[in-house]
Each structure stands twice: as structure tokens, then as C-alpha cells.
């Protein structure tokens, strides 16, 4: 709508101009001021390729990227492309032969819109390597691998197959990344640093070739097939785990709540990642073949010294010669219930322990003010392992929430995943030293 500036009346209505129209109009006005505007109709028609080529040449000229011919020889409507643009090669229309893989310029022609396939957020079905079935008595061992490699890279919720493969490699080397979930994070960063120290290598997370080579040398493919057994499907499982400790104490066992939870822990995986890796799979049906992490065999070197680093949120295990043999992400105390300081020793090791809740010497949970005995099981407060220290009420133990290790707080103890704590429990014995370094300690708070 064009309005008279003096009277305020509408004097004309024209179709709206695009940004390119307005830019062309400004350039034409400038050329007219310089006395170089063509006679007659000097507009550019956006649907005319020749007009747009002429407009582009003038644009380059104004930007100083093209030297115009002398004014007396310049024809605004003429073909100045020879001076403005050198002739293209006539052999094949491509780039210099020194760059055979360089992308070729598009050929001129009509551009047509093509419909795009609608992307799906569902995880991709993994490729099917040679099927392997593990007997029930080998459930604690890593799965056997097939003849082909890995799984399809497109998994939902941002999980990446190449990251999961790196996590499997780190786990094989004794540097636990916590749950294998196909995601980068602080636990992976810490595990990679520990892996390089344990192996003496200099592996980087971006070194895809090096990661694949190390996988091949340490046990093969990062993933393998596993056949769900009748024992897997049968459980027993509990319907749910209550939050309140008094309700926990009424259960017979703090067991797994599903087949997927049990299998995820067995293969060191995040439960949601296991489901994403196996979409549309009935985990409750014996004989079902699923993809699982091929995490390798457990560390077997005896541990003589443990360091619990509060700042790094990591536990380091050393052999008698002072060599690092294992590292685990950990949750170590909190500001409200800090962990001990100094050096302590392992007093005993208990697998699948009960948990005694005593609010008078520990923390208070909910409205529970009486001593409670919570039955054993992987979903208990201390998971499936208790490595007691010589300092009463403190120890290294498992967890019912493996995906939260290194990301939340504990009630003063050292919390690992159930599988990491079980591995460590088999490597230590009474008398092994546990040194707490960094961060606040319970002794610091006791002195305040």
C-alpha cells in the first residue's frame, strides 16, 4: 500500500516486493545516480535467468569482485560474461584432475521438489550377526560373538552405536564406563583416561579405526547375540520396589522387576538402551534372540590397594606392584553425609547381603525411626555387594540405580554399579587398604 506522505491518502496498491526485489531496486537506483542506468525498462525480472545473471554480474561489480569494462564500451544489456567469468574447462566439466574425489558442480536445469522420507524416532533394527546361544550356566560370562559386526547406528534418544562400542572396549580393558548406553559423558571420559593408563595406549574417543582394531584384539565385535532362556523369563521377579524403607522390609527379596532389568545388569547395559537395541522384541519369551554388549571377561588380578577419589568420583584399584588394574565410576558421599577421610582397610566382603537400617547412627528415611532389616537383592539399598570397611557403617557397595552412578550422591559410602562392585569384591580380601582422597570428609564435619 503506497500512501501520500502529505495527504495521508492511499494512492496505489502494488504486490509486495521480496527482499531480493528491494535489493535490486536499491542497486538500480544507485546505478541511476551514477548515470549508468539503462534506457527504457531497466527492471530485473526474477523469473528470467538472463535478467538474474545480469543482476548478479552487477552485484559482483559493486562489491569489487569483478572489474567492469571501460564506461564507453559497457553495455548493461550486453553479454559481458567473457570478461566477468573465465571459460570453464571443456573436458568433463569437473574440477582439476588432481582432485578426483572432489564434488562436481551441479548441471543447470530445472529444480524440482522431491518429497522427503519421514524420519522415525524408533530405533533401527540391528543387523543380525550369526546367532549364538549362551547356556544358562554361562550367564555371568560375556556372550559369544557372531561372524558379522555390530548393529545399525540409528538408535532412538541420541544413543550411538560407535559410542557403545567404545564403552564395551573400555569395559574389556578394566576401565568401567558404568552403564553401556551409547552416550558420551563424564563416566566415559574418566574411563578412557583410566584405560590409557592401564593399557599404556593413547586411544582417543574420535579414533574409530583404533577403537575397531582394539576391539578385534580384545574379543571381537562389540555386540553379540544372546538367546533368552526359560530361567531368564521365569525370574522370579517382583512387581515393584517401594520407596519407603518400612515397605521394603516387608518384602521377601529386593529382586529384579523385569527380564529387561535383569539382562541389562548381566550385560552391563542401561535398561532403556537394551530395549532400544532390540525393538519389538518379546523379552518374556524363551528362545528370543537379542543383541547384548559383548563386554569381555572380568578383571582377575588381585587388588592390594584401593583409592576412592571424591573429586573425580572414581575408584582406582592397584595390584601389589602399584599398577592400576581397574577403575570404576563411583558415587562417594555427599555434603550432608560425607565419606570418611584418610586410609582404612577392608574388614569383610558380603555378597547378596541384608541391609540394616538404623536411623540413630545413619540417615533418616521418610518417617522411619526404628531399626529395619531390608532383605537382600540387587534392588536393595546397597545392591548385591557389601565390602565393609574398618570404620563402622562405611563400605563399598552396589546400587539399585546403575545409570545414576557418578551423577548423584550417597549416604557417605562408596557406591558402584552392581557388576563393578561384584567384580571388585572378588579381587579384594580383608586387609586391603582403601584411601579416600579429595573432597570433604565425615571427620571435617564432625569437627565443626
Tab-separated table of C-alpha atoms in Angstrom:
chain	number	residue	atom	x	y	z
A	1	UNK	CA	0.000	0.000	0.000
A	2	UNK	CA	1.521	3.344	-1.112
A	3	UNK	CA	0.405	6.372	0.952
A	4	UNK	CA	0.898	10.037	0.038
A	5	UNK	CA	3.214	11.497	2.654
A	6	UNK	CA	1.474	14.902	2.600
A	7	UNK	CA	-2.216	13.973	2.467
A	8	UNK	CA	-2.115	10.537	4.087
A	9	UNK	CA	-4.310	9.117	1.336
A	10	UNK	CA	-3.778	5.755	-0.316
A	11	UNK	CA	-2.653	6.422	-3.863
A	12	UNK	CA	-1.735	2.906	-5.038
A	13	UNK	CA	-1.715	-0.762	-4.116
A	14	UNK	CA	1.038	-2.969	-5.501
A	15	UNK	CA	2.067	-6.604	-4.936
A	16	UNK	CA	4.555	-6.951	-2.065
A	17	UNK	CA	8.198	-6.908	-3.003
A	18	UNK	CA	10.540	-9.646	-1.875
A	19	UNK	CA	13.831	-8.850	-0.181
A	20	UNK	CA	15.567	-9.580	-3.454
A	21	UNK	CA	13.213	-7.133	-5.269
A	22	UNK	CA	14.030	-4.379	-2.807
A	23	UNK	CA	17.756	-5.096	-3.018
A	24	UNK	CA	17.638	-4.979	-6.819
A	25	UNK	CA	15.681	-1.713	-6.706
A	26	UNK	CA	18.293	-0.134	-4.441
A	27	UNK	CA	21.084	-1.199	-6.775
A	28	UNK	CA	19.229	0.123	-9.815
A	29	UNK	CA	18.678	3.427	-8.031
A	30	UNK	CA	22.392	3.617	-7.252
A	31	UNK	CA	23.304	2.877	-10.880
A	32	UNK	CA	20.873	5.548	-11.999
A	33	UNK	CA	22.569	8.039	-9.656
A	34	UNK	CA	25.898	7.119	-11.255
A	35	UNK	CA	24.434	7.725	-14.690
A	36	UNK	CA	24.766	4.097	-15.716
A	37	UNK	CA	21.138	3.015	-15.694
A	38	UNK	CA	19.891	1.580	-18.987
A	39	UNK	CA	17.362	3.410	-21.018
A	40	UNK	CA	13.784	2.247	-21.103
A	41	UNK	CA	12.652	-0.588	-18.871
A	42	UNK	CA	15.617	-1.219	-16.521
A	43	UNK	CA	13.921	-3.602	-14.089
A	44	UNK	CA	15.142	-7.123	-13.356
A	45	UNK	CA	12.653	-9.947	-13.747
A	46	UNK	CA	13.286	-12.628	-11.164
A	47	UNK	CA	11.853	-15.368	-13.350
A	48	UNK	CA	14.173	-14.506	-16.250
A	49	UNK	CA	17.541	-16.342	-15.992
A	50	UNK	CA	19.282	-13.816	-18.213
A	51	UNK	CA	18.000	-10.907	-16.125
A	52	UNK	CA	19.183	-12.595	-12.930
A	53	UNK	CA	22.600	-13.368	-14.437
A	54	UNK	CA	22.924	-9.713	-15.412
A	55	UNK	CA	21.831	-8.671	-11.933
A	56	UNK	CA	24.410	-10.999	-10.366
A	57	UNK	CA	27.204	-9.592	-12.521
A	58	UNK	CA	26.306	-6.071	-11.444
A	59	UNK	CA	26.187	-7.194	-7.814
A	60	UNK	CA	29.702	-8.629	-8.079
A	61	UNK	CA	30.848	-5.456	-9.787
A	62	UNK	CA	29.544	-3.269	-6.963
A	63	UNK	CA	31.254	-5.498	-4.424
A	64	UNK	CA	34.564	-5.025	-6.220
A	65	UNK	CA	34.848	-8.676	-7.216
A	66	UNK	CA	34.545	-8.010	-10.961
A	67	UNK	CA	36.378	-5.266	-12.876
A	68	UNK	CA	33.889	-3.649	-15.292
A	69	UNK	CA	34.911	-2.747	-18.844
A	70	UNK	CA	35.519	0.905	-19.734
A	71	UNK	CA	32.419	3.068	-19.444
A	72	UNK	CA	32.289	3.872	-23.163
A	73	UNK	CA	32.293	0.156	-24.039
A	74	UNK	CA	29.951	-1.022	-21.265
A	75	UNK	CA	26.580	-2.286	-22.394
A	76	UNK	CA	24.304	-3.050	-19.418
A	77	UNK	CA	22.232	-5.356	-21.564
A	78	UNK	CA	25.153	-6.892	-23.395
A	79	UNK	CA	26.888	-10.178	-22.703
A	80	UNK	CA	29.865	-9.305	-20.507
A	81	UNK	CA	30.267	-12.833	-19.178
A	82	UNK	CA	33.545	-13.370	-21.061
A	83	UNK	CA	35.237	-10.584	-19.151
A	84	UNK	CA	33.475	-11.324	-15.859
A	85	UNK	CA	33.922	-15.093	-15.802
A	86	UNK	CA	36.748	-17.107	-17.424
A	87	UNK	CA	35.637	-20.009	-19.628
A	88	UNK	CA	35.045	-23.314	-17.871
A	89	UNK	CA	37.139	-26.397	-18.730
A	90	UNK	CA	35.773	-28.282	-21.705
A	91	UNK	CA	36.999	-31.791	-20.875
A	92	UNK	CA	34.352	-33.105	-18.487
A	93	UNK	CA	33.067	-30.040	-16.697
A	94	UNK	CA	34.626	-31.211	-13.421
A	95	UNK	CA	37.332	-29.991	-11.118
A	96	UNK	CA	41.050	-30.326	-11.686
A	97	UNK	CA	42.123	-33.935	-12.142
A	98	UNK	CA	44.358	-33.642	-9.105
A	99	UNK	CA	41.180	-33.910	-7.027
A	100	UNK	CA	39.261	-36.868	-8.442
A	101	UNK	CA	37.045	-37.176	-5.373
A	102	UNK	CA	36.012	-33.534	-5.261
A	103	UNK	CA	32.261	-32.911	-5.606
A	104	UNK	CA	31.191	-31.970	-9.102
A	105	UNK	CA	29.227	-28.781	-9.778
A	106	UNK	CA	25.549	-29.212	-10.422
A	107	UNK	CA	24.417	-29.067	-14.009
A	108	UNK	CA	22.000	-26.268	-14.912
A	109	UNK	CA	18.396	-27.234	-15.167
A	110	UNK	CA	15.031	-27.081	-13.516
A	111	UNK	CA	14.983	-27.674	-9.779
A	112	UNK	CA	12.207	-29.991	-8.702
A	113	UNK	CA	10.959	-30.528	-5.193
A	114	UNK	CA	11.075	-34.137	-4.087
A	115	UNK	CA	9.232	-35.430	-1.008
A	116	UNK	CA	11.452	-36.440	1.888
A	117	UNK	CA	11.006	-39.710	3.693
A	118	UNK	CA	9.548	-39.108	7.111
A	119	UNK	CA	12.197	-39.748	9.750
A	120	UNK	CA	11.347	-42.138	12.528
A	121	UNK	CA	12.382	-41.770	16.142
A	122	UNK	CA	12.127	-45.513	16.613
A	123	UNK	CA	15.443	-47.333	16.998
A	124	UNK	CA	16.731	-49.149	13.979
A	125	UNK	CA	16.643	-52.920	13.966
A	126	UNK	CA	20.199	-54.178	14.385
A	127	UNK	CA	21.783	-56.240	11.693
A	128	UNK	CA	21.686	-59.903	12.513
A	129	UNK	CA	25.081	-61.476	13.070
A	130	UNK	CA	25.477	-65.211	13.353
A	131	UNK	CA	23.183	-66.378	16.098
A	132	UNK	CA	24.827	-67.569	19.280
A	133	UNK	CA	23.026	-69.011	22.277
A	134	UNK	CA	24.574	-68.949	25.725
A	135	UNK	CA	23.795	-71.719	28.183
A	136	UNK	CA	22.230	-70.637	31.440
A	137	UNK	CA	25.335	-71.619	33.399
A	138	UNK	CA	27.379	-69.073	31.438
A	139	UNK	CA	25.121	-66.165	32.333
A	140	UNK	CA	27.865	-64.416	34.287
A	141	UNK	CA	30.274	-64.625	31.333
A	142	UNK	CA	30.262	-62.361	28.280
A	143	UNK	CA	28.267	-63.501	25.265
A	144	UNK	CA	29.923	-65.237	22.347
A	145	UNK	CA	30.250	-63.081	19.279
A	146	UNK	CA	28.953	-63.711	15.781
A	147	UNK	CA	30.765	-63.534	12.459
A	148	UNK	CA	29.482	-60.093	11.451
A	149	UNK	CA	29.899	-56.780	13.150
A	150	UNK	CA	27.889	-54.507	15.349
A	151	UNK	CA	24.438	-53.063	14.948
A	152	UNK	CA	22.817	-50.356	12.918
A	153	UNK	CA	23.910	-46.880	14.049
A	154	UNK	CA	20.486	-45.221	14.271
A	155	UNK	CA	19.122	-45.686	17.778
A	156	UNK	CA	16.489	-43.569	19.432
A	157	UNK	CA	17.034	-40.911	22.071
A	158	UNK	CA	20.505	-39.973	20.912
A	159	UNK	CA	22.296	-43.236	21.707
A	160	UNK	CA	25.113	-44.024	19.277
A	161	UNK	CA	26.464	-47.421	18.322
A	162	UNK	CA	30.036	-46.162	17.964
A	163	UNK	CA	29.956	-44.730	21.496
A	164	UNK	CA	28.576	-48.008	22.831
A	165	UNK	CA	31.392	-49.858	21.058
A	166	UNK	CA	33.904	-47.594	22.806
A	167	UNK	CA	32.211	-48.278	26.142
A	168	UNK	CA	32.476	-52.024	25.522
A	169	UNK	CA	36.184	-51.669	24.752
A	170	UNK	CA	36.800	-49.664	27.927
A	171	UNK	CA	34.929	-52.253	29.980
A	172	UNK	CA	37.058	-55.020	28.489
A	173	UNK	CA	40.203	-53.155	29.469
A	174	UNK	CA	39.225	-52.853	33.128
A	175	UNK	CA	38.154	-49.207	32.881
A	176	UNK	CA	34.437	-49.337	33.579
A	177	UNK	CA	32.263	-46.687	31.897
A	178	UNK	CA	29.372	-47.579	34.199
A	179	UNK	CA	26.304	-48.495	32.164
A	180	UNK	CA	26.813	-49.118	28.461
A	181	UNK	CA	24.264	-46.745	26.972
A	182	UNK	CA	25.768	-45.383	23.752
A	183	UNK	CA	26.255	-41.895	25.149
A	184	UNK	CA	29.270	-39.739	25.849
A	185	UNK	CA	29.599	-38.284	29.328
A	186	UNK	CA	31.906	-37.826	32.283
A	187	UNK	CA	31.958	-41.554	33.040
A	188	UNK	CA	33.212	-42.315	29.525
A	189	UNK	CA	35.826	-39.560	29.745
A	190	UNK	CA	37.127	-40.901	33.056
A	191	UNK	CA	37.132	-44.469	31.810
A	192	UNK	CA	39.060	-43.533	28.674
A	193	UNK	CA	41.787	-41.858	30.739
A	194	UNK	CA	41.981	-44.912	33.014
A	195	UNK	CA	42.025	-47.261	30.010
A	196	UNK	CA	45.032	-45.465	28.557
A	197	UNK	CA	46.811	-45.706	31.904
A	198	UNK	CA	46.016	-49.408	32.300
A	199	UNK	CA	46.951	-50.388	28.751
A	200	UNK	CA	49.705	-47.837	28.112
A	201	UNK	CA	47.944	-46.718	24.946
A	202	UNK	CA	46.892	-43.282	23.771
A	203	UNK	CA	43.422	-44.041	22.467
A	204	UNK	CA	41.120	-41.148	21.621
A	205	UNK	CA	37.344	-41.274	21.515
A	206	UNK	CA	37.448	-39.986	17.925
A	207	UNK	CA	39.838	-42.685	16.710
A	208	UNK	CA	37.315	-45.011	15.066
A	209	UNK	CA	39.991	-47.124	13.385
A	210	UNK	CA	41.940	-47.528	16.618
A	211	UNK	CA	38.792	-48.474	18.534
A	212	UNK	CA	37.830	-51.134	15.991
A	213	UNK	CA	41.358	-52.505	15.987
A	214	UNK	CA	41.430	-52.696	19.792
A	215	UNK	CA	38.033	-54.417	19.801
A	216	UNK	CA	39.288	-57.019	17.333
A	217	UNK	CA	42.317	-57.708	19.529
A	218	UNK	CA	40.374	-57.876	22.787
A	219	UNK	CA	37.491	-60.191	21.968
A	220	UNK	CA	35.897	-59.240	18.696
A	221	UNK	CA	32.682	-57.412	17.937
A	222	UNK	CA	31.206	-55.026	20.479
A	223	UNK	CA	27.825	-56.780	20.318
A	224	UNK	CA	26.692	-60.384	20.171
A	225	UNK	CA	23.536	-62.457	20.175
A	226	UNK	CA	22.029	-63.939	23.312
A	227	UNK	CA	19.095	-66.332	23.480
A	228	UNK	CA	16.677	-65.765	26.343
A	229	UNK	CA	16.388	-68.921	28.439
A	230	UNK	CA	13.374	-70.257	30.348
A	231	UNK	CA	15.210	-69.329	33.557
A	232	UNK	CA	15.575	-65.742	32.336
A	233	UNK	CA	11.865	-65.480	31.631
A	234	UNK	CA	10.802	-67.202	34.853
A	235	UNK	CA	12.639	-64.946	37.280
A	236	UNK	CA	11.350	-64.752	39.963
A	237	UNK	CA	10.588	-61.049	39.687
A	238	UNK	CA	8.862	-58.591	41.986
A	239	UNK	CA	6.051	-56.351	40.810
A	240	UNK	CA	7.715	-53.148	42.040
A	241	UNK	CA	10.147	-51.804	44.618
A	242	UNK	CA	8.599	-49.367	47.127
A	243	UNK	CA	10.442	-46.208	48.101
A	244	UNK	CA	9.634	-46.398	51.808
A	245	UNK	CA	12.080	-48.494	53.835
A	246	UNK	CA	9.362	-49.929	56.087
A	247	UNK	CA	7.628	-51.298	52.997
A	248	UNK	CA	10.905	-52.628	51.621
A	249	UNK	CA	11.408	-54.538	54.872
A	250	UNK	CA	8.146	-56.402	54.283
A	251	UNK	CA	9.308	-57.943	51.007
A	252	UNK	CA	10.909	-61.380	50.763
A	253	UNK	CA	13.601	-60.187	48.398
A	254	UNK	CA	14.687	-56.974	46.661
A	255	UNK	CA	14.787	-58.713	43.301
A	256	UNK	CA	14.615	-57.505	39.736
A	257	UNK	CA	11.301	-56.204	38.459
A	258	UNK	CA	11.593	-57.441	34.865
A	259	UNK	CA	13.558	-59.577	32.436
A	260	UNK	CA	14.996	-56.464	30.815
A	261	UNK	CA	16.315	-55.127	34.119
A	262	UNK	CA	17.975	-58.462	34.908
A	263	UNK	CA	19.525	-58.842	31.451
A	264	UNK	CA	20.657	-55.219	31.323
A	265	UNK	CA	22.645	-55.666	34.542
A	266	UNK	CA	24.034	-59.010	33.425
A	267	UNK	CA	25.461	-57.424	30.294
A	268	UNK	CA	26.486	-54.101	31.914
A	269	UNK	CA	23.888	-52.145	29.955
A	270	UNK	CA	21.389	-49.400	30.546
A	271	UNK	CA	17.940	-50.984	30.508
A	272	UNK	CA	16.483	-48.448	28.077
A	273	UNK	CA	19.432	-48.920	25.740
A	274	UNK	CA	18.909	-52.690	25.774
A	275	UNK	CA	15.288	-52.120	24.759
A	276	UNK	CA	16.284	-49.636	22.049
A	277	UNK	CA	18.814	-52.102	20.703
A	278	UNK	CA	16.082	-54.736	20.428
A	279	UNK	CA	12.864	-53.028	19.287
A	280	UNK	CA	9.631	-55.014	19.093
A	281	UNK	CA	11.194	-57.924	20.977
A	282	UNK	CA	9.279	-60.043	23.478
A	283	UNK	CA	11.807	-60.395	26.298
A	284	UNK	CA	9.440	-62.666	28.228
A	285	UNK	CA	9.519	-65.429	25.617
A	286	UNK	CA	12.229	-68.105	25.926
A	287	UNK	CA	14.129	-68.630	22.703
A	288	UNK	CA	14.039	-64.963	21.723
A	289	UNK	CA	17.388	-63.823	20.327
A	290	UNK	CA	18.533	-60.364	21.403
A	291	UNK	CA	21.588	-58.157	20.934
A	292	UNK	CA	23.699	-57.541	24.009
A	293	UNK	CA	27.029	-55.929	24.841
A	294	UNK	CA	29.991	-58.251	24.443
A	295	UNK	CA	31.830	-56.735	27.402
A	296	UNK	CA	34.532	-59.386	27.765
A	297	UNK	CA	35.855	-61.239	30.764
A	298	UNK	CA	36.189	-59.721	34.200
A	299	UNK	CA	39.416	-58.430	35.726
A	300	UNK	CA	41.195	-61.228	37.602
A	301	UNK	CA	44.325	-59.573	39.026
A	302	UNK	CA	44.205	-59.419	42.857
A	303	UNK	CA	43.916	-55.912	44.278
A	304	UNK	CA	46.210	-54.732	47.078
A	305	UNK	CA	45.199	-51.065	47.343
A	306	UNK	CA	42.099	-49.018	46.564
A	307	UNK	CA	41.895	-45.249	46.112
A	308	UNK	CA	38.473	-43.575	46.308
A	309	UNK	CA	38.802	-40.162	44.651
A	310	UNK	CA	35.920	-37.945	45.788
A	311	UNK	CA	36.672	-35.177	43.321
A	312	UNK	CA	36.891	-37.448	40.281
A	313	UNK	CA	34.042	-39.649	41.543
A	314	UNK	CA	36.083	-42.700	40.690
A	315	UNK	CA	37.563	-45.742	42.419
A	316	UNK	CA	41.018	-46.980	41.384
A	317	UNK	CA	42.267	-50.496	42.147
A	318	UNK	CA	46.010	-51.292	42.179
A	319	UNK	CA	47.884	-54.580	42.370
A	320	UNK	CA	50.740	-55.364	44.757
A	321	UNK	CA	53.229	-53.761	42.370
A	322	UNK	CA	51.338	-50.465	42.293
A	323	UNK	CA	49.985	-50.993	38.775
A	324	UNK	CA	46.457	-49.803	38.035
A	325	UNK	CA	44.353	-52.845	37.132
A	326	UNK	CA	40.794	-51.499	37.321
A	327	UNK	CA	38.861	-48.249	37.575
A	328	UNK	CA	35.179	-47.715	38.314
A	329	UNK	CA	32.901	-44.646	38.240
A	330	UNK	CA	31.548	-44.084	41.732
A	331	UNK	CA	29.231	-42.045	43.880
A	332	UNK	CA	31.175	-41.136	47.012
A	333	UNK	CA	29.303	-39.480	49.888
A	334	UNK	CA	27.538	-36.137	49.807
A	335	UNK	CA	27.663	-32.757	51.521
A	336	UNK	CA	25.085	-33.963	54.067
A	337	UNK	CA	26.623	-37.382	54.668
A	338	UNK	CA	30.263	-37.169	53.564
A	339	UNK	CA	32.533	-40.166	53.225
A	340	UNK	CA	35.486	-40.827	55.561
A	341	UNK	CA	38.961	-39.407	55.111
A	342	UNK	CA	42.381	-40.973	55.321
A	343	UNK	CA	43.219	-44.642	54.898
A	344	UNK	CA	41.092	-47.556	56.056
A	345	UNK	CA	41.064	-51.287	55.409
A	346	UNK	CA	38.602	-53.843	54.120
A	347	UNK	CA	37.216	-55.830	57.043
A	348	UNK	CA	34.913	-58.281	55.248
A	349	UNK	CA	33.095	-58.940	51.982
A	350	UNK	CA	29.437	-59.973	51.728
A	351	UNK	CA	27.636	-60.957	48.522
A	352	UNK	CA	23.871	-60.512	48.322
A	353	UNK	CA	23.671	-59.017	51.829
A	354	UNK	CA	20.814	-57.854	54.016
A	355	UNK	CA	20.753	-54.157	54.820
A	356	UNK	CA	20.238	-52.911	58.364
A	357	UNK	CA	18.632	-49.503	58.538
A	358	UNK	CA	19.379	-47.687	61.803
A	359	UNK	CA	18.262	-44.031	61.847
A	360	UNK	CA	20.102	-43.339	65.111
A	361	UNK	CA	23.542	-43.848	63.531
A	362	UNK	CA	22.825	-43.335	59.838
A	363	UNK	CA	20.449	-41.095	57.924
A	364	UNK	CA	16.685	-40.991	58.421
A	365	UNK	CA	14.493	-42.173	55.573
A	366	UNK	CA	10.956	-40.809	55.496
A	367	UNK	CA	9.172	-41.218	58.828
A	368	UNK	CA	11.010	-44.406	59.757
A	369	UNK	CA	12.532	-44.012	63.224
A	370	UNK	CA	13.080	-47.695	64.056
A	371	UNK	CA	15.711	-50.234	63.065
A	372	UNK	CA	14.666	-52.163	59.958
A	373	UNK	CA	16.162	-55.154	58.186
A	374	UNK	CA	15.771	-54.937	54.432
A	375	UNK	CA	16.113	-58.264	52.592
A	376	UNK	CA	18.884	-58.934	50.062
A	377	UNK	CA	18.680	-58.392	46.345
A	378	UNK	CA	20.065	-56.213	43.545
A	379	UNK	CA	17.409	-53.564	44.189
A	380	UNK	CA	18.263	-53.197	47.860
A	381	UNK	CA	19.851	-50.003	49.236
A	382	UNK	CA	23.367	-51.482	48.909
A	383	UNK	CA	22.703	-53.548	45.809
A	384	UNK	CA	24.143	-57.032	45.626
A	385	UNK	CA	27.528	-56.430	47.341
A	386	UNK	CA	28.817	-55.021	50.625
A	387	UNK	CA	32.582	-54.520	51.094
A	388	UNK	CA	32.764	-53.406	54.713
A	389	UNK	CA	35.499	-51.072	55.976
A	390	UNK	CA	37.063	-50.968	59.422
A	391	UNK	CA	35.200	-47.681	60.015
A	392	UNK	CA	31.711	-48.704	61.237
A	393	UNK	CA	28.752	-48.201	58.886
A	394	UNK	CA	31.007	-47.380	55.904
A	395	UNK	CA	31.728	-49.576	52.921
A	396	UNK	CA	31.861	-50.055	49.156
A	397	UNK	CA	28.632	-51.442	47.733
A	398	UNK	CA	26.305	-51.801	44.752
A	399	UNK	CA	23.226	-49.832	43.764
A	400	UNK	CA	19.658	-50.339	42.540
A	401	UNK	CA	20.133	-47.459	40.049
A	402	UNK	CA	23.250	-48.128	37.941
A	403	UNK	CA	22.520	-45.311	35.479
A	404	UNK	CA	22.907	-42.750	38.286
A	405	UNK	CA	26.412	-43.766	39.346
A	406	UNK	CA	28.747	-40.781	39.368
A	407	UNK	CA	25.817	-38.395	38.901
A	408	UNK	CA	24.063	-38.435	42.280
A	409	UNK	CA	25.045	-38.584	45.951
A	410	UNK	CA	25.288	-41.375	48.505
A	411	UNK	CA	24.882	-41.608	52.263
A	412	UNK	CA	28.616	-41.478	52.931
A	413	UNK	CA	29.623	-44.795	51.397
A	414	UNK	CA	31.211	-45.642	48.051
A	415	UNK	CA	28.569	-46.723	45.563
A	416	UNK	CA	29.354	-48.647	42.349
A	417	UNK	CA	27.212	-50.484	39.826
A	418	UNK	CA	26.278	-53.972	40.974
A	419	UNK	CA	28.520	-55.613	38.375
A	420	UNK	CA	31.509	-53.398	39.198
A	421	UNK	CA	31.119	-53.928	42.938
A	422	UNK	CA	30.811	-57.685	42.402
A	423	UNK	CA	33.965	-57.716	40.281
A	424	UNK	CA	35.868	-55.705	42.892
A	425	UNK	CA	34.582	-57.959	45.677
A	426	UNK	CA	36.283	-60.932	44.014
A	427	UNK	CA	39.586	-59.058	43.765
A	428	UNK	CA	39.909	-57.848	47.370
A	429	UNK	CA	40.314	-59.539	50.722
A	430	UNK	CA	40.340	-58.356	54.336
A	431	UNK	CA	43.299	-56.079	54.969
A	432	UNK	CA	43.298	-54.340	51.575
A	433	UNK	CA	43.749	-50.602	52.134
A	434	UNK	CA	41.160	-48.059	50.988
A	435	UNK	CA	42.422	-44.480	50.772
A	436	UNK	CA	39.965	-41.592	50.485
A	437	UNK	CA	41.343	-38.532	48.703
A	438	UNK	CA	39.892	-35.122	47.808
A	439	UNK	CA	36.582	-33.563	48.785
A	440	UNK	CA	35.083	-33.089	52.263
A	441	UNK	CA	35.135	-35.864	54.820
A	442	UNK	CA	32.998	-37.010	57.725
A	443	UNK	CA	35.815	-36.022	60.092
A	444	UNK	CA	35.727	-32.443	58.783
A	445	UNK	CA	32.016	-32.180	59.550
A	446	UNK	CA	32.458	-33.789	62.969
A	447	UNK	CA	34.910	-31.035	63.952
A	448	UNK	CA	32.505	-28.218	63.013
